[in-house]
Amino acid sequence: MTMKPAPSPKSPYHHGGLPAALLQSARHLLEKRGIGALGLRAITRHAGVSATAAAPHFGNLTGLLSTLAATGYDELADAMEAARTHGPRTVGLAYVHFALANPGLFTLMFRSDAIDRDHGQLARASARAFSCLAALADGGRAGPPGASSRAAVMAGLWGKVHGLAVLATDGLLSPLVGTKDGPATLDALVAAALR
Amino acid sequence: MTMKPAPSPKSPYHHGGLPAALLQSARHLLEKRGIGALGLRAITRHAGVSATAAAPHFGNLTGLLSTLAATGYDELADAMEAARTHGPRTVGLAYVHFALANPGLFTLMFRSDAIDRDHGQLARASARAFSCLAALADGGRAGPPGASSRAAVMAGLWGKVHGLAVLATDGLLSPLVGTKDGPATLDALVAAALR
DNA sequence: CCCCGATTCTTTACACCGTAAAGACTGAAG
DNA sequence: CTTCAGTCTTTACGGTGTAAAGAATCGGGG
């Protein structure tokens, strides 16, 4: 086996880590200039390669963005699993915190017209993230008095958490912070709403 | 005052109701072919005018889409106000029902990178729709034992309703219907989750 | 060692997009 | 009748995603 030769930045051919570099450039543009700046030409330009250099690795723009969204779902699942050790109530907070920490990526992960939900890597990663929520819903289900179906409590929990995340990242919750007798920060508002 | 001459479809100039016709074409394309098909050229082509005919009325594509989104917020506010007479609990259902009945329009209404939230007509209409939810949150607030702040119950209610609407229109809730002992239809799932 | 196929990356080209600019046409007011 | 403001068309420009063909490089089998 040959040691990886620490990609020399001078050679124009065989970049060495182009896929990772493109994903990094895409994520950088996504968070710095918004989702509207996520063009194939902008990404490749930022990575210093020609406009069609992504095709051998990702096929087309949708493939690249789907792979990027997959890494987002992986990170989200990791965050939720880590939060589960701090008690089940904190995993909803972890969901919203991930969205607020990576607003562009979170938005991309739910842009069904920009990504391909059948993309292998993306399908696997999103299934893992969603199963975290399902496990949480099962755990939080009380005895038989409520008698809500598994699907209903899952939808209710996911809906509330996801809605708060979407509204918060879109800035639509900001008018509610700082109001009289209300929470002073977005985090506090979300935490209070999740009770 | 002169009677409006019932726009003759033969004269190429002075269409008569171009703004309304363009909005109708846009909405048609939006629901039939998805939000990705909402291009200025596609809309004007469908309306039978040249590609730049929308500029005098809407300025640019963002202006047209913002106006379309404004009509969506108006319809949503109407639906919620109508539902309020059937008891406060049904207005959340009205929110989700509107999203499911007009998935493309609902998606557009929250695409902050495709519309201009400062657009006059849009800002007015969305403020009206959001104030309906605020009123609902105020009405549903129980006595002092809960002691949740106004902002917190507003965020919780809006978040849950909006999250269910978004997940449902994106098809992410469909895998939950028809499961063992679960609701058989999307509507039933949403209604159960909103309890 | 050499060569050859597979892979990576570049250049070129094409169709499409949003929209700025300038011209043709129309309705109405003076 | 004249004029003017508003409407719609044509043309043109820079931008996009990506298909196609060529140059450069790597890896493995003679």
Coordinates of C-alpha atoms (C1' of nucleotides) in Angstrom, one line a residue:
Chain A
M1 CA 0.0 0.0 0.0
T2 CA 1.3 3.5 -0.9
M3 CA 1.1 6.4 1.5
K4 CA -1.2 9.1 0.2
P5 CA 1.2 11.8 -1.1
A6 CA -0.2 14.8 0.6
P7 CA -1.9 16.4 -2.4
S8 CA 0.5 18.8 -4.0
P9 CA -1.5 21.9 -4.9
K10 CA 0.5 22.5 -8.1
S11 CA -0.5 19.6 -10.2
P12 CA -3.7 20.5 -12.1
Y13 CA -4.7 16.9 -12.7
H14 CA -5.6 14.4 -10.1
H15 CA -6.4 16.7 -7.3
G16 CA -6.5 13.9 -4.8
G17 CA -9.5 14.9 -2.7
L18 CA -11.7 16.7 -5.1
P19 CA -15.0 15.2 -3.8
A20 CA -14.3 16.3 -0.3
A21 CA -13.0 19.6 -1.4
L22 CA -16.2 20.2 -3.5
L23 CA -18.4 19.3 -0.6
Q24 CA -16.5 21.7 1.6
S25 CA -16.7 24.5 -0.9
A26 CA -20.4 23.8 -1.3
R27 CA -21.0 23.9 2.5
H28 CA -19.0 27.1 2.8
L29 CA -21.0 28.9 0.1
L30 CA -24.2 27.5 1.5
E31 CA -23.7 29.0 5.0
K32 CA -21.9 32.2 3.9
R33 CA -24.0 33.3 0.9
G34 CA -27.2 31.3 1.2
I35 CA -28.8 28.5 -0.7
G36 CA -29.3 30.6 -3.8
A37 CA -25.5 30.8 -4.3
L38 CA -25.3 27.0 -4.5
G39 CA -24.5 26.7 -8.3
L40 CA -22.3 24.1 -9.9
R41 CA -20.1 26.9 -11.4
A42 CA -19.9 28.8 -8.1
I43 CA -18.9 25.6 -6.2
T44 CA -16.2 24.5 -8.7
R45 CA -14.9 28.1 -9.0
H46 CA -14.5 28.3 -5.2
A47 CA -12.6 25.0 -5.3
G48 CA -10.4 26.2 -8.1
V49 CA -11.3 23.6 -10.7
S50 CA -13.2 23.9 -14.0
A51 CA -17.0 23.9 -14.1
T52 CA -17.4 20.3 -15.2
A53 CA -14.9 18.7 -12.8
A54 CA -17.6 17.5 -10.4
A55 CA -19.3 15.3 -13.0
P56 CA -17.1 12.2 -12.6
H57 CA -17.7 12.1 -8.9
F58 CA -21.2 13.3 -8.4
G59 CA -22.8 13.1 -11.8
N60 CA -24.7 16.4 -11.7
L61 CA -25.5 19.2 -9.3
T62 CA -28.4 17.2 -7.7
G63 CA -25.9 14.4 -6.9
L64 CA -23.5 16.8 -5.2
L65 CA -26.2 18.5 -3.1
S66 CA -27.7 15.1 -2.2
T67 CA -24.4 14.0 -0.9
L68 CA -24.0 17.2 1.1
A69 CA -27.5 16.8 2.5
A70 CA -26.5 13.2 3.5
T71 CA -23.6 14.5 5.6
G72 CA -26.1 16.8 7.2
Y73 CA -28.4 14.0 8.2
D74 CA -25.5 12.1 9.5
E75 CA -24.5 15.0 11.7
L76 CA -28.1 15.5 12.9
A77 CA -28.4 11.8 13.8
D78 CA -25.1 12.0 15.7
A79 CA -26.2 15.1 17.6
M80 CA -29.5 13.4 18.6
E81 CA -27.9 10.2 19.7
A82 CA -25.4 12.2 21.8
A83 CA -28.3 14.2 23.3
R84 CA -30.2 11.0 24.3
T85 CA -27.7 10.3 27.1
H86 CA -28.7 13.6 28.7
G87 CA -32.3 12.5 28.9
P88 CA -34.9 12.1 26.2
R89 CA -36.2 15.6 26.5
T90 CA -33.0 17.1 25.1
V91 CA -33.1 15.4 21.8
G92 CA -35.8 17.8 20.5
L93 CA -33.6 20.6 21.5
A94 CA -30.7 19.0 19.7
Y95 CA -32.8 18.9 16.5
V96 CA -33.5 22.7 16.7
H97 CA -30.0 23.5 17.8
F98 CA -28.6 21.7 14.7
A99 CA -30.9 23.7 12.5
L100 CA -29.9 27.0 14.1
A101 CA -26.2 26.1 13.9
N102 CA -26.4 25.1 10.3
P103 CA -29.4 26.9 8.8
G104 CA -28.3 26.6 5.2
L105 CA -27.6 22.9 5.4
F106 CA -30.8 22.2 7.3
T107 CA -32.8 24.1 4.7
L108 CA -31.1 22.1 1.9
M109 CA -31.9 18.8 3.7
F110 CA -35.6 19.5 3.2
R111 CA -35.5 21.0 -0.3
S112 CA -37.0 18.1 -2.1
D113 CA -36.6 19.8 -5.5
A114 CA -32.9 20.3 -5.0
I115 CA -31.9 16.9 -3.8
D116 CA -32.8 13.3 -4.7
R117 CA -34.4 11.4 -1.8
D118 CA -33.7 8.1 -3.6
H119 CA -29.9 8.9 -3.6
G120 CA -28.4 5.9 -1.8
Q121 CA -26.2 7.7 0.7
L122 CA -28.9 10.3 1.4
A123 CA -31.6 7.7 1.9
R124 CA -29.5 5.8 4.4
A125 CA -28.5 8.8 6.4
S126 CA -32.0 10.3 6.6
A127 CA -33.5 7.0 7.6
R128 CA -31.1 6.8 10.5
A129 CA -31.9 10.4 11.6
F130 CA -35.7 9.8 11.3
S131 CA -35.4 6.5 13.3
C132 CA -33.8 8.4 16.1
L133 CA -37.0 10.4 16.4
A134 CA -39.1 7.3 16.1
A135 CA -37.3 5.8 19.0
L136 CA -37.8 8.9 21.1
A137 CA -41.5 8.9 20.3
D138 CA -41.8 5.2 21.4
G139 CA -39.9 5.9 24.6
G140 CA -42.0 8.9 25.5
R141 CA -45.3 7.1 25.1
A142 CA -47.0 6.8 28.4
G143 CA -49.4 4.0 29.6
P144 CA -52.7 3.1 27.9
P145 CA -54.8 6.0 29.2
G146 CA -53.8 8.4 26.3
A147 CA -54.1 5.5 23.8
S148 CA -52.6 7.6 21.0
S149 CA -51.3 5.5 18.2
R150 CA -47.5 5.2 17.7
A151 CA -47.8 7.1 14.4
A152 CA -49.7 9.9 15.9
V153 CA -47.3 10.6 18.7
M154 CA -44.4 10.3 16.3
A155 CA -46.0 12.8 13.9
G156 CA -46.9 15.2 16.8
L157 CA -43.4 15.2 18.2
W158 CA -41.6 15.4 14.9
G159 CA -44.0 18.1 13.6
K160 CA -43.5 20.3 16.6
V161 CA -39.7 20.0 16.6
H162 CA -39.4 20.4 12.9
G163 CA -41.8 23.3 12.7
L164 CA -39.9 25.2 15.4
A165 CA -36.7 24.5 13.6
V166 CA -38.0 25.7 10.2
L167 CA -39.6 28.8 11.6
A168 CA -36.6 29.7 13.6
T169 CA -34.1 29.3 10.7
D170 CA -36.4 31.4 8.5
G171 CA -36.3 34.2 11.1
L172 CA -40.1 34.0 11.6
L173 CA -39.8 33.4 15.3
S174 CA -37.5 36.4 15.9
P175 CA -40.5 38.8 16.3
L176 CA -41.5 36.7 19.3
V177 CA -38.4 37.1 21.4
G178 CA -37.9 40.1 23.6
T179 CA -41.7 40.8 23.9
K180 CA -43.2 41.7 27.3
D181 CA -42.8 38.8 29.8
G182 CA -41.5 36.6 27.0
P183 CA -38.2 34.8 26.6
A184 CA -35.2 37.0 25.8
T185 CA -33.5 34.6 23.4
L186 CA -34.4 32.3 20.6
D187 CA -33.1 29.3 22.5
A188 CA -35.1 30.1 25.5
L189 CA -38.3 30.6 23.4
V190 CA -37.7 27.2 21.8
A191 CA -37.0 25.5 25.1
A192 CA -40.2 27.0 26.6
A193 CA -42.3 26.0 23.6
L194 CA -40.9 22.4 23.7
R195 CA -42.3 21.8 27.2
Chain B
M1 CA -67.5 55.6 -16.6
T2 CA -66.8 53.2 -19.4
M3 CA -67.7 49.6 -19.3
K4 CA -64.7 47.3 -19.4
P5 CA -64.8 45.9 -23.0
A6 CA -64.5 42.2 -22.1
P7 CA -60.9 41.7 -23.2
S8 CA -60.8 40.7 -26.8
P9 CA -58.3 37.9 -27.2
K10 CA -57.3 38.9 -30.7
S11 CA -55.5 42.2 -30.0
P12 CA -51.9 41.4 -29.1
Y13 CA -51.4 44.7 -27.2
H14 CA -53.2 45.8 -24.1
H15 CA -54.3 42.4 -22.9
G16 CA -56.6 43.9 -20.3
G17 CA -56.0 41.5 -17.4
L18 CA -52.4 40.5 -17.8
P19 CA -51.4 40.6 -14.1
A20 CA -54.3 38.3 -13.1
A21 CA -53.6 36.0 -16.1
L22 CA -49.9 35.8 -15.2
L23 CA -50.7 35.0 -11.6
Q24 CA -53.2 32.3 -12.8
S25 CA -50.6 30.8 -15.1
A26 CA -48.0 30.8 -12.4
R27 CA -50.3 29.1 -9.9
H28 CA -51.3 26.5 -12.5
L29 CA -47.6 25.7 -13.3
L30 CA -46.8 25.7 -9.6
E31 CA -49.4 23.0 -8.7
K32 CA -49.1 21.0 -11.9
R33 CA -45.4 20.9 -12.4
G34 CA -43.9 21.8 -9.1
I35 CA -42.0 24.8 -7.8
G36 CA -39.0 24.1 -10.1
A37 CA -41.1 25.0 -13.1
L38 CA -41.8 28.5 -11.9
G39 CA -39.7 30.4 -14.4
L40 CA -40.5 33.8 -15.9
R41 CA -40.3 32.4 -19.4
A42 CA -42.5 29.4 -18.5
I43 CA -45.1 31.6 -16.9
T44 CA -45.3 34.1 -19.8
R45 CA -45.2 31.3 -22.4
H46 CA -48.2 29.7 -20.7
A47 CA -50.0 33.0 -20.7
G48 CA -49.3 33.5 -24.4
V49 CA -47.2 36.7 -24.1
S50 CA -43.6 37.5 -24.6
A51 CA -41.0 36.7 -22.0
T52 CA -40.6 40.3 -20.8
A53 CA -44.3 41.2 -20.6
A54 CA -44.4 40.8 -16.8
A55 CA -41.9 43.5 -16.1
P56 CA -44.3 46.5 -16.3
H57 CA -46.6 44.9 -13.7
F58 CA -44.4 43.0 -11.4
G59 CA -40.9 44.3 -12.0
N60 CA -39.1 40.9 -11.9
L61 CA -39.8 37.3 -11.1
T62 CA -39.4 37.9 -7.4
G63 CA -42.2 40.5 -7.6
L64 CA -44.5 38.2 -9.4
L65 CA -43.9 35.3 -7.0
S66 CA -44.2 37.6 -4.0
T67 CA -47.6 38.7 -5.2
L68 CA -48.7 35.1 -5.8
A69 CA -47.5 34.2 -2.2
A70 CA -49.5 37.2 -0.9
T71 CA -52.7 35.7 -2.4
G72 CA -51.8 32.5 -0.7
Y73 CA -51.5 34.2 2.7
D74 CA -54.9 35.9 2.1
E75 CA -56.5 32.5 1.3
L76 CA -54.9 30.9 4.4
A77 CA -56.1 33.7 6.6
D78 CA -59.6 33.4 5.2
A79 CA -59.6 29.7 5.8
M80 CA -58.5 30.1 9.4
E81 CA -61.0 32.8 10.2
A82 CA -63.8 30.7 8.7
A83 CA -62.6 27.7 10.8
R84 CA -62.7 29.8 14.0
T85 CA -66.5 29.7 14.0
H86 CA -66.3 25.9 14.2
G87 CA -64.4 26.1 17.5
P88 CA -60.8 27.1 18.1
R89 CA -59.4 23.6 17.7
T90 CA -60.2 23.4 14.0
V91 CA -58.1 26.3 12.9
G92 CA -54.9 24.3 13.2
L93 CA -56.6 21.7 11.0
A94 CA -57.5 24.5 8.5
Y95 CA -53.8 25.4 8.4
V96 CA -52.7 21.9 7.5
H97 CA -55.6 21.4 5.1
F98 CA -54.7 24.5 3.2
A99 CA -51.1 23.2 2.8
L100 CA -52.3 19.8 1.6
A101 CA -54.8 21.4 -0.8
N102 CA -52.2 23.8 -2.2
P103 CA -48.8 22.2 -1.6
G104 CA -47.0 24.2 -4.2
L105 CA -48.4 27.5 -3.1
F106 CA -47.7 26.7 0.5
T107 CA -44.1 25.8 -0.2
L108 CA -43.7 29.1 -2.1
M109 CA -45.1 31.1 0.8
F110 CA -42.1 30.0 2.9
R111 CA -39.3 30.1 0.3
S112 CA -37.6 33.1 1.6
D113 CA -35.1 33.1 -1.2
A114 CA -37.8 33.2 -3.9
I115 CA -40.0 35.9 -2.5
D116 CA -39.4 39.3 -0.9
R117 CA -40.9 39.4 2.6
D118 CA -40.7 43.3 2.5
H119 CA -43.0 43.3 -0.6
G120 CA -46.0 45.5 0.5
Q121 CA -48.9 43.2 -0.4
L122 CA -47.1 40.1 0.9
A123 CA -46.1 41.7 4.2
R124 CA -49.7 42.8 4.8
A125 CA -51.2 39.4 3.9
S126 CA -48.7 37.4 5.9
A127 CA -49.2 39.7 8.9
R128 CA -52.9 39.0 8.8
A129 CA -52.4 35.3 8.6
F130 CA -49.9 35.2 11.4
S131 CA -52.1 37.4 13.6
C132 CA -54.9 34.7 13.3
L133 CA -52.5 32.2 14.9
A134 CA -51.6 34.7 17.6
A135 CA -55.2 35.2 18.5
L136 CA -55.7 31.5 18.6
A137 CA -52.7 31.1 21.0
D138 CA -54.1 33.9 23.3
G139 CA -57.6 32.3 23.4
G140 CA -56.3 28.8 24.1
R141 CA -54.1 29.9 27.0
A142 CA -55.5 28.5 30.2
G143 CA -55.3 29.9 33.7
P144 CA -52.1 30.8 35.6
P145 CA -51.0 27.2 36.6
G146 CA -49.1 26.6 33.3
A147 CA -47.7 30.1 33.4
S148 CA -46.2 29.8 30.0
S149 CA -45.4 33.1 28.3
R150 CA -47.6 34.3 25.5
A151 CA -44.7 34.0 23.0
A152 CA -44.0 30.4 24.2
V153 CA -47.5 29.1 23.6
M154 CA -47.6 30.9 20.3
A155 CA -44.4 29.4 19.1
G156 CA -45.4 25.9 20.3
L157 CA -48.8 26.0 18.6
W158 CA -47.5 27.5 15.3
G159 CA -44.5 25.2 15.3
K160 CA -46.5 22.1 15.7
V161 CA -49.1 23.1 13.1
H162 CA -46.5 24.4 10.6
G163 CA -44.2 21.4 11.1
L164 CA -47.1 19.0 10.4
A165 CA -48.0 21.0 7.3
V166 CA -44.4 21.1 6.0
L167 CA -43.7 17.4 6.6
A168 CA -47.1 16.4 5.1
T169 CA -46.7 18.4 1.9
D170 CA -43.1 17.0 1.5
G171 CA -44.5 13.5 1.7
L172 CA -42.4 12.7 4.8
L173 CA -45.5 11.8 6.8
S174 CA -46.8 9.2 4.3
P175 CA -44.7 6.3 5.6
L176 CA -46.6 6.7 8.9
V177 CA -50.1 6.2 7.6
G178 CA -51.4 2.7 7.3
T179 CA -49.0 1.3 9.9
K180 CA -50.3 -1.3 12.4
D181 CA -52.9 0.3 14.7
G182 CA -52.2 3.7 13.2
P183 CA -54.5 6.1 11.3
A184 CA -55.4 5.1 7.8
T185 CA -55.3 8.5 6.2
L186 CA -53.1 11.5 6.3
D187 CA -55.9 13.7 7.6
A188 CA -56.6 11.3 10.4
L189 CA -52.9 11.2 11.3
V190 CA -52.7 15.0 11.4
A191 CA -55.9 15.3 13.4
A192 CA -54.7 12.7 15.9
A193 CA -51.3 14.4 16.2
L194 CA -53.0 17.8 16.8
R195 CA -54.7 16.6 20.0
Chain C
dC1 C1' 10.7 -1.7 -18.2
dC2 C1' 6.8 -0.4 -21.2
dC3 C1' 2.3 0.0 -22.7
dC4 C1' -2.5 0.3 -22.4
dG5 C1' -6.9 0.9 -20.4
dA6 C1' -9.5 3.5 -17.0
dT7 C1' -10.0 7.5 -14.5
dT8 C1' -9.7 12.4 -13.8
dC9 C1' -9.8 17.0 -15.3
dT10 C1' -10.1 20.7 -19.2
dT11 C1' -11.9 22.9 -23.1
dT12 C1' -15.5 23.7 -26.1
dA13 C1' -20.3 24.1 -27.3
dC14 C1' -25.3 24.3 -26.7
dA15 C1' -29.8 25.3 -25.0
dC16 C1' -31.9 27.7 -21.5
dC17 C1' -32.6 31.3 -18.1
dG18 C1' -33.6 36.5 -16.1
dT19 C1' -33.7 40.9 -17.5
dA20 C1' -31.9 45.5 -19.5
dA21 C1' -32.7 48.5 -23.6
dA22 C1' -35.0 50.2 -27.4
dG23 C1' -38.8 50.2 -30.5
dA24 C1' -44.0 49.4 -32.0
dC25 C1' -48.5 50.1 -30.7
dT26 C1' -52.7 51.7 -28.0
dG27 C1' -55.9 54.5 -25.1
dA28 C1' -57.0 58.7 -23.1
dA29 C1' -56.5 63.5 -21.8
dG30 C1' -55.7 68.2 -23.4
Chain D
dC1 C1' -55.5 66.3 -33.7
dT2 C1' -51.6 66.0 -30.8
dT3 C1' -49.2 64.3 -27.1
dC4 C1' -48.0 61.4 -23.6
dA5 C1' -47.9 57.7 -20.5
dG6 C1' -48.4 53.0 -20.2
dT7 C1' -48.3 48.2 -22.5
dC8 C1' -46.2 44.7 -25.0
dT9 C1' -42.5 43.0 -28.5
dT10 C1' -38.0 42.3 -30.2
dT11 C1' -33.3 42.1 -29.6
dA12 C1' -29.2 41.4 -26.9
dC13 C1' -26.2 40.1 -23.0
dG14 C1' -24.2 37.6 -19.3
dG15 C1' -25.3 33.8 -16.6
dT16 C1' -26.6 28.8 -15.8
dG17 C1' -26.2 23.2 -16.1
dT18 C1' -24.3 19.8 -18.7
dA19 C1' -23.1 16.9 -22.9
dA20 C1' -19.0 15.7 -25.9
dA21 C1' -14.4 15.4 -27.0
dG22 C1' -9.6 15.8 -25.9
dA23 C1' -5.4 16.1 -22.9
dA24 C1' -3.1 14.4 -18.7
dT25 C1' -2.2 11.0 -15.3
dC26 C1' -2.4 6.7 -12.6
dG27 C1' -2.3 1.5 -12.0
dG28 C1' -1.6 -3.0 -13.4
dG29 C1' -0.3 -6.8 -16.7
dG30 C1' 2.9 -8.0 -20.6

